[in-house]
XYZ file of C-alpha atoms in Angstrom:
562
model
C 39.296 47.863 43.584
C 35.595 48.221 44.420
C 35.060 49.936 41.088
C 36.653 46.997 39.286
C 34.518 44.482 41.235
C 31.395 46.484 40.485
C 32.234 46.525 36.804
C 32.888 42.768 36.798
C 29.557 42.092 38.477
C 27.770 44.104 35.808
C 29.338 41.859 33.191
C 28.990 38.549 35.073
C 25.340 38.935 36.115
C 23.876 39.060 32.587
C 26.191 36.238 31.486
C 25.095 34.144 34.466
C 21.449 34.923 33.738
C 21.970 33.996 30.076
C 23.631 30.686 31.003
C 20.861 29.822 33.453
C 18.217 30.768 30.882
C 19.827 28.621 28.175
C 20.255 25.733 30.612
C 16.592 25.912 31.547
C 15.613 26.067 27.872
C 17.739 23.015 27.073
C 16.333 21.145 30.073
C 12.713 21.849 29.254
C 13.259 21.267 25.534
C 14.845 17.930 26.370
C 11.974 17.095 28.690
C 9.484 18.006 25.974
C 11.340 15.798 23.502
C 11.448 12.954 25.999
C 7.685 13.231 26.448
C 7.103 12.426 22.798
C 6.600 8.715 22.218
C 8.662 6.662 19.815
C 7.029 5.220 16.694
C 7.647 1.816 15.107
C 6.044 2.033 11.662
C 5.822 -1.360 9.930
C 4.799 -1.700 6.275
C 4.132 -5.012 4.518
C 4.035 -5.094 0.725
C 1.045 -6.628 -1.114
C -0.456 -8.260 1.989
C -4.209 -8.748 1.664
C -6.429 -9.737 4.582
C -5.009 -13.271 4.755
C -3.897 -13.009 8.372
C -5.325 -14.958 11.274
C -6.998 -12.116 13.161
C -8.859 -10.969 10.018
C -10.062 -14.490 9.126
C -8.934 -13.884 5.555
C -7.786 -17.461 4.933
C -8.630 -20.405 7.203
C -5.158 -21.961 7.054
C -2.813 -18.997 7.415
C -0.401 -18.957 10.360
C 0.397 -15.450 11.636
C 0.845 -15.767 15.420
C 2.838 -12.547 15.814
C 0.372 -10.371 13.904
C -2.464 -11.973 15.850
C -0.668 -11.316 19.136
C -0.086 -7.712 18.116
C -3.820 -7.306 17.459
C -4.552 -8.642 20.951
C -2.354 -5.893 22.386
C -3.868 -3.038 20.404
C -6.715 -2.112 18.069
C -7.488 -4.179 14.972
C -9.148 -2.172 12.195
C -11.301 -4.661 10.293
C -12.439 -2.194 7.623
C -9.139 -0.545 6.738
C -8.666 0.211 3.051
C -5.832 1.528 0.923
C -5.840 4.919 -0.824
C -4.838 3.117 -4.042
C -4.487 -0.617 -4.825
C -1.025 -0.249 -6.393
C 2.283 0.264 -4.558
C 3.347 3.612 -6.020
C 0.205 5.731 -5.648
C -0.693 4.104 -2.337
C 2.675 4.878 -0.763
C 2.769 8.357 -2.305
C -0.606 9.049 -0.683
C 0.447 7.588 2.672
C 3.771 9.425 2.809
C 2.376 12.752 1.587
C -0.956 12.477 3.373
C -2.609 13.602 0.141
C -5.067 11.911 -2.196
C -4.212 11.053 -5.798
C -6.795 13.527 -7.077
C -4.854 16.296 -5.301
C -1.326 15.199 -6.255
C -1.884 13.655 -9.689
C 0.022 10.504 -8.654
C -2.272 7.719 -9.871
C 0.180 5.050 -11.048
C 3.521 3.411 -10.307
C 5.137 6.374 -12.017
C 5.480 7.544 -8.436
C 9.053 8.558 -7.637
C 8.317 10.852 -4.685
C 11.163 13.387 -5.087
C 10.341 13.831 -8.786
C 6.545 13.776 -8.606
C 6.055 15.664 -5.331
C 9.152 17.859 -4.960
C 7.434 20.512 -2.850
C 5.401 18.226 -0.594
C 6.831 17.537 2.856
C 6.784 13.797 3.466
C 5.833 12.100 6.708
C 9.418 11.406 7.880
C 10.513 14.919 6.895
C 7.724 16.391 8.995
C 8.569 14.208 11.982
C 12.256 15.047 11.677
C 11.492 18.773 11.552
C 9.575 18.391 14.804
C 12.283 16.681 16.788
C 12.177 13.016 15.808
C 15.208 10.953 14.884
C 14.204 9.176 11.670
C 15.547 5.739 10.756
C 14.359 3.526 7.911
C 14.879 0.134 6.307
C 13.309 -1.810 3.449
C 10.382 -0.621 1.371
C 8.593 2.422 2.767
C 8.404 4.676 -0.278
C 7.903 3.181 -3.742
C 11.478 2.224 -4.489
C 13.453 1.571 -1.328
C 15.636 4.688 -1.535
C 13.296 6.902 -3.574
C 12.549 9.301 -0.748
C 13.167 13.052 -0.457
C 16.659 14.089 0.545
C 16.959 14.572 4.279
C 13.978 12.379 5.154
C 16.032 9.970 7.252
C 18.990 10.301 9.571
C 19.967 6.743 8.670
C 18.622 4.218 6.186
C 19.546 0.593 5.597
C 21.703 -0.003 2.511
C 19.905 -1.356 -0.529
C 19.481 -5.116 -0.282
C 18.692 -7.509 -3.095
C 17.457 -10.990 -3.840
C 19.967 -13.796 -3.294
C 19.594 -14.953 -6.903
C 21.150 -13.030 -9.821
C 19.050 -10.487 -11.694
C 19.267 -12.566 -14.875
C 17.336 -15.372 -13.160
C 14.040 -13.475 -13.439
C 14.473 -12.200 -17.001
C 12.339 -13.908 -19.637
C 15.118 -13.356 -22.166
C 17.411 -15.533 -20.043
C 14.861 -18.266 -19.297
C 15.271 -20.533 -22.346
C 13.015 -22.101 -21.159
C 14.642 -21.961 -17.705
C 17.538 -20.180 -16.056
C 19.796 -22.316 -13.876
C 21.434 -20.863 -10.786
C 23.800 -22.836 -8.586
C 23.836 -22.176 -4.848
C 26.161 -24.220 -2.620
C 26.234 -26.983 -5.189
C 22.440 -27.057 -5.654
C 20.919 -26.130 -9.019
C 17.840 -23.905 -8.718
C 15.805 -23.215 -11.857
C 13.698 -20.174 -12.788
C 10.800 -19.741 -13.224
C 10.111 -21.926 -10.209
C 6.501 -22.548 -11.261
C 7.357 -23.432 -14.863
C 5.042 -20.768 -16.291
C 6.176 -18.410 -19.065
C 5.457 -14.709 -18.612
C 2.066 -13.261 -19.577
C 3.353 -9.689 -19.488
C 5.383 -10.164 -22.645
C 6.031 -6.427 -23.019
C 8.565 -6.480 -20.160
C 11.587 -8.697 -19.652
C 11.317 -8.962 -15.877
C 9.244 -12.039 -15.068
C 8.143 -11.997 -11.420
C 4.805 -13.840 -11.678
C 6.507 -16.796 -10.064
C 6.331 -18.806 -6.872
C 7.668 -21.862 -5.133
C 10.071 -22.798 -2.328
C 13.706 -21.750 -2.180
C 15.980 -24.130 -0.310
C 18.043 -21.251 1.072
C 18.807 -20.109 4.623
C 16.662 -17.282 5.980
C 19.498 -14.765 6.092
C 19.893 -14.838 2.301
C 16.518 -13.164 1.718
C 16.471 -9.389 1.414
C 13.838 -8.852 4.115
C 16.038 -10.814 6.516
C 19.005 -8.602 5.598
C 16.990 -5.444 6.268
C 15.728 -6.960 9.514
C 19.258 -7.703 10.736
C 20.221 -4.065 10.086
C 17.149 -2.726 11.919
C 17.707 -4.985 14.928
C 21.303 -3.770 15.207
C 20.017 -0.194 15.195
C 17.616 -0.988 18.031
C 20.224 -2.915 20.022
C 22.777 -0.126 19.917
C 20.199 2.263 21.355
C 18.150 4.745 19.367
C 17.953 8.414 20.245
C 14.496 9.222 21.562
C 12.029 10.224 20.359
C 12.489 8.196 17.200
C 10.540 7.128 14.150
C 11.706 3.725 12.938
C 10.114 2.754 9.643
C 10.525 -0.823 8.471
C 9.132 -2.097 5.172
C 8.859 -5.795 4.299
C 9.055 -6.574 0.564
C 7.228 -9.887 0.848
C 4.620 -11.114 0.057
C 5.188 -9.095 -3.116
C 5.850 -11.434 -6.036
C 7.925 -13.460 -6.748
C 6.490 -15.597 -3.954
C 9.613 -17.327 -2.686
C 10.359 -18.175 0.939
C 12.628 -20.694 2.672
C 11.385 -24.215 2.012
C 10.276 -24.858 5.597
C 7.534 -22.228 5.242
C 6.209 -23.767 2.034
C 6.157 -27.141 3.791
C 3.601 -25.699 6.234
C 1.065 -25.521 3.390
C 1.039 -28.862 1.485
C -0.356 -28.537 -2.034
C -2.831 -31.383 -1.562
C -4.308 -29.689 1.512
C -4.310 -26.001 0.620
C -7.700 -24.286 0.255
C -8.335 -22.077 -2.762
C -10.120 -18.747 -2.258
C -13.908 -18.771 -2.805
C -14.783 -18.491 -6.499
C -17.645 -19.219 -8.886
C -18.003 -19.779 -12.603
C -19.279 -16.794 -14.562
C -18.219 -14.289 -11.925
C -17.564 -11.648 -14.596
C -20.849 -12.062 -16.462
C -22.577 -9.150 -14.719
C -19.683 -6.712 -15.163
C -19.263 -3.920 -17.684
C -16.504 -3.833 -20.273
C -14.372 -1.815 -17.874
C -14.910 -4.277 -15.045
C -13.860 -7.199 -17.229
C -10.804 -5.281 -18.457
C -9.588 -4.663 -14.919
C -10.177 -8.325 -14.078
C -8.543 -9.963 -17.082
C -5.724 -7.720 -18.308
C -2.483 -8.800 -16.540
C -1.592 -5.304 -15.417
C 0.524 -6.222 -12.401
C 0.951 -10.018 -12.475
C -0.385 -12.631 -14.900
C -3.517 -14.222 -16.325
C -5.851 -16.522 -14.436
C -6.195 -18.814 -17.438
C -2.424 -19.375 -17.411
C -2.491 -20.352 -13.742
C -5.284 -22.836 -14.442
C -3.658 -24.151 -17.632
C -0.412 -24.977 -15.836
C -2.168 -26.349 -12.732
C -0.535 -23.753 -10.492
C -3.421 -22.340 -8.449
C -2.752 -24.463 -5.352
C 0.983 -23.818 -5.578
C 0.401 -20.066 -5.818
C -1.887 -20.010 -2.781
C 0.539 -22.189 -0.818
C 3.436 -19.908 -1.751
C 1.553 -16.746 -0.826
C 0.679 -18.221 2.569
C 4.303 -19.313 3.004
C 5.650 -15.822 2.354
C 3.082 -14.317 4.735
C 4.161 -16.690 7.506
C 7.826 -15.946 6.763
C 7.089 -12.236 7.171
C 5.220 -12.951 10.397
C 8.204 -14.792 11.868
C 10.521 -11.901 10.989
C 7.993 -9.499 12.499
C 8.230 -11.462 15.732
C 11.995 -10.948 15.790
C 11.594 -7.211 15.217
C 9.061 -6.912 18.040
C 11.260 -8.984 20.355
C 14.188 -6.649 19.746
C 11.986 -3.690 20.674
C 10.858 -5.404 23.879
C 14.471 -6.172 24.786
C 15.556 -2.574 24.196
C 13.751 -1.161 27.215
C 12.009 1.402 24.983
C 8.792 -0.507 24.280
C 6.940 1.222 27.124
C 7.220 4.508 25.229
C 6.716 3.229 21.673
C 3.611 3.166 19.493
C 3.472 0.337 16.953
C 1.597 0.696 13.672
C 1.413 -2.221 11.226
C -0.143 -1.883 7.778
C -0.052 -3.149 4.203
C -0.073 -0.843 1.187
C -2.920 -2.753 -0.554
C -4.408 -6.205 -1.027
C -3.776 -8.882 -3.657
C -5.993 -11.168 -5.750
C -5.238 -14.878 -6.032
C -7.824 -15.809 -8.655
C -10.848 -14.008 -7.221
C -12.711 -12.307 -10.088
C -10.339 -14.296 -12.355
C -7.686 -11.746 -11.431
C -4.125 -12.015 -10.149
C -2.334 -9.121 -8.517
C -3.753 -5.755 -7.565
C -4.982 -2.566 -9.322
C -8.723 -3.282 -9.002
C -11.543 -1.748 -6.993
C -12.743 -5.013 -5.461
C -12.524 -5.818 -1.783
C -9.658 -8.265 -2.221
C -7.426 -5.466 -3.541
C -8.565 -2.613 -1.281
C -8.903 -4.186 2.186
C -5.683 -4.250 4.210
C -4.467 -5.201 7.675
C -4.102 -2.262 10.057
C -3.126 -2.704 13.698
C -2.249 0.111 16.105
C -0.743 -0.610 19.523
C -0.171 2.259 21.963
C 2.494 1.925 24.677
C 1.457 0.921 28.178
C 2.724 4.211 29.576
C 1.107 6.405 26.945
C -2.165 4.850 25.845
C -5.046 7.278 25.293
C -7.740 7.326 27.937
C -10.370 4.690 27.225
C -8.084 2.362 25.263
C -8.742 -1.350 25.731
C -6.227 -3.955 24.471
C -7.703 -6.347 21.942
C -10.277 -3.848 20.687
C -11.798 -4.180 17.225
C -12.827 -1.178 15.136
C -15.145 -1.778 12.172
C -15.299 1.848 11.029
C -14.309 2.386 7.360
C -10.830 3.898 7.703
C -8.058 4.492 5.204
C -4.264 4.452 5.161
C -4.465 8.117 4.154
C -5.140 8.586 7.883
C -1.694 7.322 8.948
C 0.188 10.617 8.538
C -2.279 12.627 10.673
C -2.330 9.737 13.154
C 1.420 10.108 13.726
C 0.921 13.833 14.238
C -1.730 13.019 16.828
C 0.513 10.471 18.530
C 3.325 13.008 18.861
C 0.998 15.932 19.719
C 2.656 17.809 16.865
C 1.389 20.954 15.123
C -1.382 20.499 12.577
C -0.332 19.998 8.956
C -2.881 21.642 6.671
C -1.798 19.718 3.553
C -3.237 16.428 4.840
C -6.433 14.888 3.481
C -6.934 12.285 6.221
C -7.688 12.475 9.919
C -6.053 11.041 13.021
C -7.071 7.541 14.077
C -6.092 8.202 17.707
C -9.745 8.878 18.721
C -10.649 5.414 17.389
C -7.776 3.856 19.325
C -9.335 5.351 22.454
C -12.895 4.490 21.428
C -13.501 2.294 18.352
C -17.118 3.483 18.281
C -16.300 7.190 18.159
C -17.967 9.328 15.488
C -16.397 8.710 12.098
C -17.125 8.985 8.393
C -19.587 6.434 7.014
C -17.335 5.552 4.050
C -13.843 5.634 2.619
C -12.470 5.881 -0.922
C -9.911 3.844 -2.863
C -8.708 5.209 -6.221
C -7.378 2.958 -8.992
C -6.643 5.316 -11.860
C -8.103 8.611 -12.997
C -11.866 8.499 -12.655
C -11.901 5.026 -11.040
C -12.998 4.822 -7.415
C -14.307 2.265 -4.930
C -16.536 3.609 -2.152
C -16.595 1.366 0.931
C -19.170 1.717 3.687
C -19.994 -0.688 6.491
C -22.430 -2.588 4.284
C -22.382 -1.298 0.723
C -19.546 -1.091 -1.785
C -19.838 1.006 -4.922
C -17.265 0.887 -7.729
C -17.361 3.398 -10.575
C -15.085 3.412 -13.614
C -13.922 6.341 -15.711
C -16.605 5.693 -18.352
C -19.409 5.921 -15.792
C -20.054 2.170 -15.620
C -20.477 0.951 -12.070
C -21.010 -1.941 -9.665
C -22.855 -2.236 -6.349
C -22.347 -4.994 -3.786
C -24.117 -5.822 -0.544
C -21.263 -7.013 1.655
C -23.634 -8.306 4.351
C -25.294 -10.771 1.982
C -22.558 -11.098 -0.629
C -19.125 -10.882 1.048
C -17.372 -12.263 -2.050
C -18.885 -9.616 -4.340
C -20.382 -12.147 -6.718
C -23.664 -10.337 -7.458
C -23.530 -6.897 -9.037
C -26.723 -5.046 -8.027
C -26.125 -1.920 -10.089
C -29.111 -2.526 -12.402
C -31.495 -3.715 -9.682
C -34.234 -1.052 -9.372
C -34.737 -1.966 -5.716
C -31.317 -0.477 -4.975
C -31.622 2.720 -7.008
C -31.649 4.869 -3.869
C -28.476 3.201 -2.587
C -26.757 3.780 -5.935
C -27.787 7.441 -5.942
C -26.484 7.912 -2.404
C -23.166 6.226 -3.186
C -22.666 8.301 -6.334
C -22.778 11.435 -4.206
C -19.747 10.163 -2.288
C -17.576 10.050 -5.421
C -14.644 12.490 -5.260
C -14.901 15.517 -7.522
C -11.406 15.165 -9.026
C -11.054 18.842 -9.799
C -7.839 18.282 -11.780
C -9.831 16.462 -14.475
C -12.625 17.987 -16.556
C -13.776 14.816 -18.342
C -13.061 11.098 -18.658
C -13.747 9.530 -22.047
C -13.918 6.008 -23.405
C -13.417 5.493 -27.112
C -13.045 1.810 -27.907
C -9.957 0.542 -26.105
C -8.799 4.080 -25.383
C -9.209 6.145 -22.259
C -8.871 9.898 -22.645
C -8.592 12.421 -19.840
C -9.298 16.115 -20.394
C -7.397 18.166 -17.755
C -9.251 21.050 -16.138
C -6.380 23.489 -16.626
C -6.606 23.404 -20.421
C -3.440 21.354 -20.898
C -3.389 18.698 -23.656
C -5.488 15.557 -23.543
C -4.005 12.455 -21.897
C -4.515 9.172 -23.735
C -4.084 5.552 -22.645
C -4.514 2.425 -24.767
C -5.994 -0.210 -22.477
C -5.492 -2.921 -25.079
C -1.722 -2.481 -25.205
C 0.750 -3.755 -22.629
C -0.226 -2.660 -19.114
C -1.434 0.831 -19.950
C -4.514 0.123 -17.882
C -2.291 1.412 -15.081
C -1.748 4.743 -16.898
C 1.939 5.227 -16.253
C 2.636 7.128 -19.460
C 0.596 9.391 -21.721
C 0.328 7.905 -25.242
C -1.357 10.825 -27.014
C 1.669 11.405 -29.274
C 1.542 7.775 -30.420
C -2.074 8.014 -31.609
C -2.620 11.472 -33.171
C -5.550 10.205 -35.250
C -7.350 8.986 -32.103
C -6.757 12.305 -30.353
C -8.090 14.173 -33.402
C -11.213 11.984 -33.569
C -11.993 12.476 -29.882
C -11.461 16.233 -30.075
C -13.675 16.472 -33.171
C -16.449 14.453 -31.497
C -16.314 16.629 -28.385
C -16.508 19.789 -30.490
C -19.535 18.534 -32.413
C -21.458 17.115 -29.444
C -20.252 19.343 -26.580
C -21.144 16.884 -23.774
C -21.511 18.392 -20.310
C -21.268 15.207 -18.233
C -17.932 14.218 -16.721
C -18.003 10.569 -17.868
C -18.360 10.209 -21.633
C -18.537 7.196 -23.958
C -17.869 7.858 -27.656
C -19.306 5.150 -29.944
C -16.665 2.959 -31.600
């Protein structure tokens, strides 16, 4: 009997030790997971600096964004990695610059363009976070790598039918009936300027519809239900508002807040483009992402557009308040970091431009607010702080790694903003970079802004004396030293050997010896460089190649005479 008991003890002891060891591992692993804070990651599409706390527009009403800034750190010199949705979001979600990924345009489907690059939510999920998403986070609501999210809101759409915003169906208007009311499109009565595409979204005006019919409201309802049912901690909840992306439609009560006879237009002057190069004027006047300024003026729609933009911003702000209230009611706010950002800015007639895709301040500056939880704020943090360091949304991915105390990710080009949350005056870079196409970059410092185009033409602005960027100082000899210093901050763009202008064409010579890329800036919206057109213009390619062979230029930016 004793022999049997002895044998049993030999078996039981290691099993008991193993069970205790596993139990301890599970306990401490759970404790480690619980120590990680939650993250509420809020994206807003096409929102420029027209929010109250940034003083972007004197009439805008954004009480919830302003309140959020009072609770955290407001970054007053935050800029986007790219002033277009696709490349900006690809950079944010990959943590990598366009000149390292090759994603420069809205041809930016993440799984197709960056199949081997671990995205932000994938990284967080791999390190213990539950990942939940809704709305527009990547470019294309559901265009994210497989396995990025544990749950994602179903695709939502506009309340009106797709045909309503097709030029081919607007003859001259499309009529849609909702609850017995006839609603016509386009709401602003303007025909499309981007005649090469059927979708006509350069439109604005009130929609006499209930809030819940709008797609952002549908996504919000889904996200609030997720919060109310209790989210597994630690979690990353990403929520992306589609507004104020065009078309600029909100429930009528928001438009009523901004009467057309009282709305203030953005600052502007006659002849604003006179001191720009050919490239600068192209990026101002070609309706790459929206429409033409002359059309807005011709149809008397400037005030209506500004009113509608402000209305959609305030609509977003009200929905933001509901999202934040649901977090507060969940009991998890004390362990949740909140980050609010916009993917890029938006012009409303400044520089005679509408939309985005430029290097000017209106397109590159974005809201960025970071609020740490009361129970997990970094030492030194003061609510209501303002940071005027030049930061970039490329820093968001490493910031989340810093928030979660996660292992370093060597693929990232940015740096964590957590030190600036603790101390807004901490050591930081003296500039940041925004890229708007191959060879096009805007360098933003605390005072000076330098914009250089692919053909080497450039602009210099003194933001202290000229906040609206009305006076281009590039040819002023008194600022030659500033220009030289700013040029040195231009990214190398190792993927590209040369950038060439030949008439309306832009050619890019890849460094790896692959064929020339060609874009016709005079046709459609190829200023945005979505698709290589070299096969469509073999004679242009041949002429450029012949000229390069005969002249053998060594500089990176080349202009071939017409």
